[in-house]
mmCIF file of C-alpha atoms in Angstrom:
data_model
loop_
_atom_site.group_PDB
_atom_site.id
_atom_site.type_symbol
_atom_site.label_atom_id
_atom_site.label_comp_id
_atom_site.label_asym_id
_atom_site.label_seq_id
_atom_site.Cartn_x
_atom_site.Cartn_y
_atom_site.Cartn_z
ATOM 1 C CA MET T 1 7.647 12.993 1.500
ATOM 2 C CA GLY T 2 7.458 10.386 3.943
ATOM 3 C CA SER T 3 10.046 9.673 6.903
ATOM 4 C CA GLY T 4 9.270 6.071 7.024
ATOM 5 C CA PRO T 5 11.868 3.332 6.580
ATOM 6 C CA VAL T 6 12.334 4.648 2.203
ATOM 7 C CA GLY T 7 11.976 7.591 2.938
ATOM 8 C CA THR T 8 14.733 8.375 5.631
ATOM 9 C CA ALA T 9 17.212 6.133 3.370
ATOM 10 C CA VAL T 10 16.249 8.159 0.493
ATOM 11 C CA ALA T 11 17.250 11.396 2.891
ATOM 12 C CA ARG T 12 20.180 10.299 3.953
ATOM 13 C CA LEU T 13 21.366 9.255 0.732
ATOM 14 C CA LEU T 14 20.481 12.368 -0.807
ATOM 15 C CA VAL T 15 22.296 14.421 1.771
ATOM 16 C CA GLU T 16 25.497 12.787 1.775
ATOM 17 C CA ARG T 17 25.523 13.242 -2.333
ATOM 18 C CA GLY T 18 25.287 17.112 -1.399
ATOM 19 C CA GLU T 19 21.506 17.667 -1.979
ATOM 20 C CA GLN T 20 19.315 19.972 -0.234
ATOM 21 C CA VAL T 21 16.532 17.945 1.119
ATOM 22 C CA ARG T 22 12.992 19.039 2.776
ATOM 23 C CA LEU T 23 11.597 16.220 3.969
ATOM 24 C CA VAL T 24 7.617 16.657 4.194
ATOM 25 C CA THR T 25 5.165 14.772 6.903
ATOM 26 C CA ARG T 26 2.111 14.625 8.914
ATOM 27 C CA SER T 27 4.106 14.872 12.114
ATOM 28 C CA GLY T 28 7.646 16.983 10.739
ATOM 29 C CA ASN T 29 9.993 14.513 11.872
ATOM 30 C CA GLY T 30 12.485 13.117 10.044
ATOM 31 C CA PRO T 31 16.937 12.126 10.412
ATOM 32 C CA ASP T 32 18.866 14.745 10.895
ATOM 33 C CA GLY T 33 20.606 16.750 8.677
ATOM 34 C CA VAL T 34 17.486 17.993 6.112
ATOM 35 C CA GLU T 35 14.486 20.435 6.158
ATOM 36 C CA LYS T 36 11.723 19.169 7.972
ATOM 37 C CA VAL T 37 8.072 20.723 7.544
ATOM 38 C CA LYS T 38 4.856 19.413 8.959
ATOM 39 C CA ALA T 39 2.095 19.807 6.166
ATOM 40 C CA ASP T 40 -0.508 17.758 5.425
ATOM 41 C CA ALA T 41 0.507 16.119 1.421
ATOM 42 C CA THR T 42 -3.327 16.170 0.092
ATOM 43 C CA ASP T 43 -3.575 19.187 -0.258
ATOM 44 C CA ALA T 44 -2.191 20.334 -3.534
ATOM 45 C CA ALA T 45 -1.815 23.588 -3.024
ATOM 46 C CA VAL T 46 0.269 23.449 0.398
ATOM 47 C CA LEU T 47 2.521 20.477 -1.376
ATOM 48 C CA SER T 48 3.381 22.494 -4.716
ATOM 49 C CA LYS T 49 4.334 25.758 -2.682
ATOM 50 C CA LEU T 50 6.745 23.268 -0.836
ATOM 51 C CA ALA T 51 8.031 22.098 -3.609
ATOM 52 C CA ASP T 52 8.923 24.665 -5.828
ATOM 53 C CA GLY T 53 11.916 24.958 -7.431
ATOM 54 C CA ALA T 54 12.491 21.282 -6.287
ATOM 55 C CA GLU T 55 14.381 18.938 -9.140
ATOM 56 C CA THR T 56 12.168 15.758 -8.030
ATOM 57 C CA VAL T 57 9.413 15.015 -5.680
ATOM 58 C CA PHE T 58 10.179 11.474 -4.290
ATOM 59 C CA SER T 59 6.460 9.805 -3.142
ATOM 60 C CA CYS T 60 7.758 7.375 0.071
ATOM 61 C CA GLY T 61 5.039 7.338 2.415
ATOM 62 C CA GLY T 62 1.691 6.737 2.778
ATOM 63 C CA PRO T 63 -1.886 6.242 4.855
ATOM 64 C CA ALA T 64 -2.291 3.869 7.394
ATOM 65 C CA TYR T 65 -2.664 0.206 5.845
ATOM 66 C CA ASP T 66 -6.453 0.070 7.068
ATOM 67 C CA ARG T 67 -6.682 3.227 4.823
ATOM 68 C CA TRP T 68 -5.403 2.356 1.971
ATOM 69 C CA ALA T 69 -8.790 2.380 -0.446
ATOM 70 C CA THR T 70 -10.081 5.862 1.232
ATOM 71 C CA ASP T 71 -7.294 8.025 1.681
ATOM 72 C CA TRP T 72 -4.368 6.940 -1.198
ATOM 73 C CA PRO T 73 -6.440 8.284 -4.122
ATOM 74 C CA PRO T 74 -6.627 11.703 -2.689
ATOM 75 C CA LEU T 75 -2.936 11.512 -1.986
ATOM 76 C CA GLY T 76 -2.092 10.329 -5.229
ATOM 77 C CA ALA T 77 -4.175 13.144 -7.299
ATOM 78 C CA SER T 78 -2.164 15.926 -5.166
ATOM 79 C CA LEU T 79 1.080 14.357 -6.037
ATOM 80 C CA ILE T 80 0.006 14.234 -9.612
ATOM 81 C CA LYS T 81 -1.112 18.200 -9.572
ATOM 82 C CA THR T 82 2.426 19.050 -7.491
ATOM 83 C CA ALA T 83 4.635 18.148 -10.391
ATOM 84 C CA GLU T 84 2.398 19.506 -12.998
ATOM 85 C CA ALA T 85 2.475 22.913 -11.054
ATOM 86 C CA THR T 86 6.177 22.499 -9.821
ATOM 87 C CA GLY T 87 7.012 20.628 -12.832
ATOM 88 C CA ALA T 88 9.215 18.583 -10.928
ATOM 89 C CA VAL T 89 10.163 14.589 -11.619
ATOM 90 C CA LEU T 90 7.547 12.586 -9.448
ATOM 91 C CA LEU T 91 8.952 9.829 -8.373
ATOM 92 C CA THR T 92 6.909 6.880 -6.492
ATOM 93 C CA THR T 93 7.751 4.227 -3.998
ATOM 94 C CA GLY T 94 5.170 1.551 -5.216
ATOM 95 C CA ASN T 95 4.399 -1.989 -4.849
ATOM 96 C CA LEU T 96 4.161 -5.487 -6.182
ATOM 97 C CA TYR T 97 0.138 -5.491 -5.169
ATOM 98 C CA GLY T 98 -1.037 -4.405 -8.632
ATOM 99 C CA TYR T 99 0.179 -7.485 -10.132
ATOM 100 C CA GLY T 100 -1.963 -9.534 -9.046
ATOM 101 C CA GLN T 101 -0.933 -13.477 -8.389
ATOM 102 C CA PRO T 102 1.821 -14.097 -10.153
ATOM 103 C CA ALA T 103 2.365 -17.100 -13.006
ATOM 104 C CA GLY T 104 6.092 -16.560 -13.009
ATOM 105 C CA PRO T 105 8.127 -14.141 -11.585
ATOM 106 C CA MET T 106 7.399 -11.022 -11.397
ATOM 107 C CA LYS T 107 9.166 -8.879 -14.560
ATOM 108 C CA GLU T 108 9.143 -5.094 -14.895
ATOM 109 C CA GLY T 109 6.964 -4.332 -18.060
ATOM 110 C CA ASP T 110 4.208 -7.434 -16.899
ATOM 111 C CA PRO T 111 0.370 -5.584 -16.928
ATOM 112 C CA ASP T 112 -1.209 -4.448 -13.475
ATOM 113 C CA ARG T 113 -3.836 -7.246 -12.584
ATOM 114 C CA PRO T 114 -4.801 -6.973 -9.512
ATOM 115 C CA ASN T 115 -6.852 -9.372 -7.391
ATOM 116 C CA SER T 116 -7.502 -7.210 -4.229
ATOM 117 C CA VAL T 117 -8.411 -4.147 -2.857
ATOM 118 C CA LYS T 118 -4.893 -3.092 -2.080
ATOM 119 C CA GLY T 119 -3.647 -3.424 -5.308
ATOM 120 C CA GLN T 120 -6.387 -2.721 -7.681
ATOM 121 C CA VAL T 121 -5.273 0.602 -5.201
ATOM 122 C CA ARG T 122 -1.753 0.881 -6.125
ATOM 123 C CA ALA T 123 -2.647 -0.256 -9.752
ATOM 124 C CA LYS T 124 -5.239 3.098 -10.080
ATOM 125 C CA LEU T 125 -2.380 4.806 -8.847
ATOM 126 C CA TRP T 126 0.331 4.303 -11.342
ATOM 127 C CA ALA T 127 -2.068 4.539 -14.002
ATOM 128 C CA ASP T 128 -3.113 8.132 -13.327
ATOM 129 C CA ALA T 129 0.191 8.862 -13.594
ATOM 130 C CA LEU T 130 1.755 7.058 -15.899
ATOM 131 C CA ALA T 131 -1.572 8.641 -17.893
ATOM 132 C CA ALA T 132 -0.608 12.077 -16.941
ATOM 133 C CA HIS T 133 2.850 11.456 -18.072
ATOM 134 C CA ARG T 134 1.687 10.198 -21.535
ATOM 135 C CA ALA T 135 -0.306 13.756 -21.861
ATOM 136 C CA GLY T 136 2.848 15.490 -21.287
ATOM 137 C CA ARG T 137 1.643 17.081 -17.767
ATOM 138 C CA ILE T 138 4.108 15.690 -15.936
ATOM 139 C CA ARG T 139 7.255 13.463 -15.740
ATOM 140 C CA THR T 140 7.196 10.495 -13.393
ATOM 141 C CA ALA T 141 8.523 6.818 -12.676
ATOM 142 C CA GLU T 142 7.559 3.710 -10.148
ATOM 143 C CA VAL T 143 10.279 1.598 -8.498
ATOM 144 C CA ARG T 144 8.345 -1.418 -6.665
ATOM 145 C CA GLY T 145 10.103 -3.979 -4.741
ATOM 146 C CA SER T 146 9.112 -6.871 -2.591
ATOM 147 C CA ASP T 147 8.240 -7.349 0.591
ATOM 148 C CA TYR T 148 11.038 -5.421 2.816
ATOM 149 C CA LEU T 149 14.296 -6.108 5.180
ATOM 150 C CA GLY T 150 16.130 -3.865 6.432
ATOM 151 C CA ALA T 151 16.431 -1.131 9.298
ATOM 152 C CA GLY T 152 12.529 0.303 10.216
ATOM 153 C CA ALA T 153 11.171 -2.113 7.631
ATOM 154 C CA ALA T 154 7.561 -2.639 8.825
ATOM 155 C CA SER T 155 6.735 -6.210 6.120
ATOM 156 C CA PHE T 156 5.070 -9.699 6.896
ATOM 157 C CA PHE T 157 8.330 -11.028 8.342
ATOM 158 C CA THR T 158 9.638 -8.571 10.340
ATOM 159 C CA ILE T 159 5.987 -8.039 11.798
ATOM 160 C CA GLY T 160 4.693 -11.209 11.747
ATOM 161 C CA VAL T 161 7.882 -13.388 12.471
ATOM 162 C CA LEU T 162 10.486 -12.118 13.584
ATOM 163 C CA PRO T 163 9.598 -11.081 17.091
ATOM 164 C CA GLY T 164 8.578 -14.553 17.678
ATOM 165 C CA VAL T 165 11.734 -16.054 16.382
ATOM 166 C CA LEU T 166 14.010 -13.658 18.270
ATOM 167 C CA ALA T 167 11.792 -14.481 21.728
ATOM 168 C CA GLY T 168 12.134 -18.141 21.126
ATOM 169 C CA GLN T 169 8.591 -18.458 21.296
ATOM 170 C CA LYS T 170 6.601 -20.979 18.589
ATOM 171 C CA THR T 171 4.927 -18.796 15.927
ATOM 172 C CA ALA T 172 2.168 -20.061 13.540
ATOM 173 C CA VAL T 173 2.082 -18.467 9.988
ATOM 174 C CA PRO T 174 -0.035 -17.544 7.457
ATOM 175 C CA ALA T 175 2.238 -19.124 4.705
ATOM 176 C CA ASP T 176 4.042 -21.826 2.630
ATOM 177 C CA LEU T 177 7.089 -21.697 4.794
ATOM 178 C CA ASP T 178 8.838 -23.474 2.472
ATOM 179 C CA ALA T 179 7.934 -21.256 -0.911
ATOM 180 C CA PRO T 180 10.791 -19.643 -2.270
ATOM 181 C CA HIS T 181 9.822 -15.558 -1.427
ATOM 182 C CA SER T 182 11.536 -12.160 -2.761
ATOM 183 C CA TRP T 183 12.732 -10.181 0.268
ATOM 184 C CA THR T 184 14.008 -6.129 -1.103
ATOM 185 C CA ALA T 185 16.277 -4.401 1.154
ATOM 186 C CA VAL T 186 15.370 -0.441 2.230
ATOM 187 C CA ASP T 187 18.452 0.689 1.191
ATOM 188 C CA ASP T 188 18.543 -0.760 -2.457
ATOM 189 C CA VAL T 189 14.595 1.340 -2.906
ATOM 190 C CA ALA T 190 16.637 4.535 -1.641
ATOM 191 C CA ARG T 191 19.395 3.542 -4.447
ATOM 192 C CA THR T 192 17.084 2.896 -7.002
ATOM 193 C CA LEU T 193 15.276 5.775 -6.634
ATOM 194 C CA VAL T 194 18.232 8.300 -6.361
ATOM 195 C CA ALA T 195 19.844 6.655 -9.350
ATOM 196 C CA ILE T 196 16.568 7.231 -11.573
ATOM 197 C CA ALA T 197 16.182 10.922 -10.537
ATOM 198 C CA SER T 198 19.932 10.743 -11.552
ATOM 199 C CA ALA T 199 19.407 9.475 -15.105
ATOM 200 C CA GLY T 200 17.543 11.718 -17.098
ATOM 201 C CA ASP T 201 14.011 11.405 -18.788
ATOM 202 C CA SER T 202 15.521 8.576 -20.306
ATOM 203 C CA ALA T 203 14.081 6.323 -17.472
ATOM 204 C CA LEU T 204 11.105 7.947 -17.054
ATOM 205 C CA GLY T 205 7.523 6.448 -17.770
ATOM 206 C CA ARG T 206 7.928 2.997 -16.576
ATOM 207 C CA ILE T 207 7.580 1.205 -13.722
ATOM 208 C CA TRP T 208 11.457 -0.024 -12.636
ATOM 209 C CA HIS T 209 11.975 -3.275 -9.973
ATOM 210 C CA VAL T 210 14.510 -2.668 -7.019
ATOM 211 C CA PRO T 211 17.374 -4.895 -7.336
ATOM 212 C CA THR T 212 16.847 -7.731 -5.043
ATOM 213 C CA PRO T 213 19.044 -10.950 -4.377
ATOM 214 C CA PRO T 214 17.526 -14.732 -5.123
ATOM 215 C CA PRO T 215 14.423 -15.707 -3.483
ATOM 216 C CA VAL T 216 14.810 -17.144 0.100
ATOM 217 C CA SER T 217 11.659 -19.104 1.328
ATOM 218 C CA ILE T 218 10.127 -17.879 5.048
ATOM 219 C CA ARG T 219 11.672 -21.175 6.943
ATOM 220 C CA GLU T 220 15.121 -20.153 5.715
ATOM 221 C CA LEU T 221 15.010 -16.573 6.395
ATOM 222 C CA ALA T 222 13.899 -16.909 10.042
ATOM 223 C CA THR T 223 16.955 -19.689 10.155
ATOM 224 C CA GLN T 224 19.420 -17.189 9.402
ATOM 225 C CA ALA T 225 17.817 -14.384 11.591
ATOM 226 C CA ALA T 226 18.258 -16.704 14.380
ATOM 227 C CA ILE T 227 21.440 -17.112 13.496
ATOM 228 C CA VAL T 228 22.704 -14.070 13.136
ATOM 229 C CA ALA T 229 20.943 -13.145 16.623
ATOM 230 C CA GLY T 230 22.526 -15.718 18.427
ATOM 231 C CA VAL T 231 19.253 -17.393 19.894
ATOM 232 C CA GLN T 232 17.657 -21.430 19.422
ATOM 233 C CA ALA T 233 16.526 -22.274 15.622
ATOM 234 C CA PRO T 234 13.096 -21.277 14.821
ATOM 235 C CA GLN T 235 9.885 -22.963 15.940
ATOM 236 C CA LEU T 236 7.582 -22.201 13.231
ATOM 237 C CA SER T 237 4.634 -23.836 12.133
ATOM 238 C CA ALA T 238 2.302 -23.009 8.960
ATOM 239 C CA MET T 239 -1.450 -21.771 9.880
ATOM 240 C CA PRO T 240 -4.053 -22.775 7.720
ATOM 241 C CA PRO T 241 -5.940 -20.454 6.170
ATOM 242 C CA ALA T 242 -9.365 -20.800 7.857
ATOM 243 C CA VAL T 243 -7.354 -19.838 10.927
ATOM 244 C CA LEU T 244 -6.467 -16.740 9.494
ATOM 245 C CA TRP T 245 -9.945 -15.651 8.101
ATOM 246 C CA LEU T 246 -10.844 -16.310 11.645
ATOM 247 C CA GLY T 247 -8.580 -14.395 13.182
ATOM 248 C CA GLY T 248 -9.280 -10.981 10.938
ATOM 249 C CA LEU T 249 -12.808 -11.199 12.461
ATOM 250 C CA PHE T 250 -11.622 -9.524 15.540
ATOM 251 C CA ASN T 251 -7.920 -8.026 14.524
ATOM 252 C CA LYS T 252 -6.878 -5.677 12.038
ATOM 253 C CA GLN T 253 -3.608 -7.036 11.033
ATOM 254 C CA ALA T 254 -4.764 -10.500 10.172
ATOM 255 C CA ARG T 255 -7.842 -8.545 8.273
ATOM 256 C CA GLY T 256 -5.497 -6.570 6.299
ATOM 257 C CA ILE T 257 -4.038 -9.624 4.826
ATOM 258 C CA ARG T 258 -5.929 -12.046 3.949
ATOM 259 C CA GLU T 259 -6.797 -10.610 0.450
ATOM 260 C CA LEU T 260 -2.996 -11.282 0.200
ATOM 261 C CA GLN T 261 -2.569 -14.673 1.258
ATOM 262 C CA TYR T 262 -1.654 -15.575 -2.486
ATOM 263 C CA GLN T 263 1.813 -13.909 -2.135
ATOM 264 C CA PHE T 264 2.830 -16.418 1.176
ATOM 265 C CA ARG T 265 0.903 -19.910 0.219
ATOM 266 C CA ALA T 266 3.174 -20.036 -3.404
ATOM 267 C CA PRO T 267 6.524 -18.598 -4.744
ATOM 268 C CA PHE T 268 6.510 -15.181 -4.775
ATOM 269 C CA ILE T 269 9.559 -13.704 -6.932
ATOM 270 C CA LEU T 270 10.885 -10.885 -8.406
ATOM 271 C CA ASP T 271 12.778 -10.568 -11.285
ATOM 272 C CA SER T 272 14.748 -7.093 -11.036
ATOM 273 C CA THR T 273 17.420 -7.982 -14.265
ATOM 274 C CA ASP T 274 16.402 -4.495 -16.247
ATOM 275 C CA ALA T 275 17.049 -2.124 -13.188
ATOM 276 C CA GLN T 276 20.055 -4.197 -12.051
ATOM 277 C CA THR T 277 21.947 -4.358 -15.705
ATOM 278 C CA THR T 278 20.543 -0.272 -16.472
ATOM 279 C CA PHE T 279 22.203 1.407 -13.165
ATOM 280 C CA ALA T 280 24.616 -0.979 -11.941
ATOM 281 C CA ILE T 281 23.272 -1.770 -8.400
ATOM 282 C CA THR T 282 24.556 -4.972 -6.841
ATOM 283 C CA PRO T 283 21.662 -6.016 -4.535
ATOM 284 C CA THR T 284 22.570 -6.163 -0.846
ATOM 285 C CA PRO T 285 22.755 -9.916 0.437
ATOM 286 C CA THR T 286 19.891 -11.135 2.048
ATOM 287 C CA LYS T 287 22.079 -11.785 5.415
ATOM 288 C CA THR T 288 23.116 -8.238 5.531
ATOM 289 C CA ALA T 289 19.883 -6.686 5.107
ATOM 290 C CA LEU T 290 19.008 -9.079 8.316
ATOM 291 C CA THR T 291 21.689 -7.499 9.910
ATOM 292 C CA THR T 292 20.167 -4.383 9.880
ATOM 293 C CA THR T 293 16.710 -5.559 10.706
ATOM 294 C CA LEU T 294 17.343 -6.487 13.556
ATOM 295 C CA PRO T 295 16.714 -4.653 16.829
ATOM 296 C CA THR T 296 19.925 -3.067 18.300
ATOM 297 C CA PRO T 297 21.204 -4.232 21.797
#
């Protein structure tokens, strides 16, 4: 479900493995080599029919960023009902919002302690799925990565920083520019999801962190991006929190990230040791992920 960067990467990886793939989206779009179906995934009856006979349902889509609180609950409920009706394993692409503000590196097994509305939404989705798993109604797992890099990635860096770097413009960033931050490659999210699907029940009933390389600050990442793109050194400045708050009064995108500022004003580090060891996945180097992130000439 979903034809964004992760859904597309998962579909292509499965096709390469010789799997039969049915991709469900609202638009009916998707990469070549898969069966594309236009449908509303919040309709459990429709989704269950489409997933009948499937081994795995990969949840790789989601509502618009500003509609999480209203649109994620019915979508999450539909996915659980579909997994229960079909017997397919439900593998969900999550994120780190549920953990809330970390006191150190985020590790697999850390409790969810959301401190934002979006974090509460994501934590509830996983809690509901895990409860259904523990009750024996479904089989499920969730994969969590940090901010994405890679083809089609839409993240704080790719939307708020990279365009200015590539254009040679002065860019004010609402962040501590030198705080270490983890960046996850989209392709590694797909590799982790497919690895879990192939691992059997021993990999289910828990959260896995996507194998992710060592953290890099926004300033360093922007500098690397400029070198890879062959443009001048970035001209970044730190935007004060008050300016972002005021911007949120007029800009929906700025308003959406105000409650998540803790992720960019202090170290935000993902520990993926468990998944790396279990599935023998080596994280994509940051420079390689940056290369695929940059727009093609």
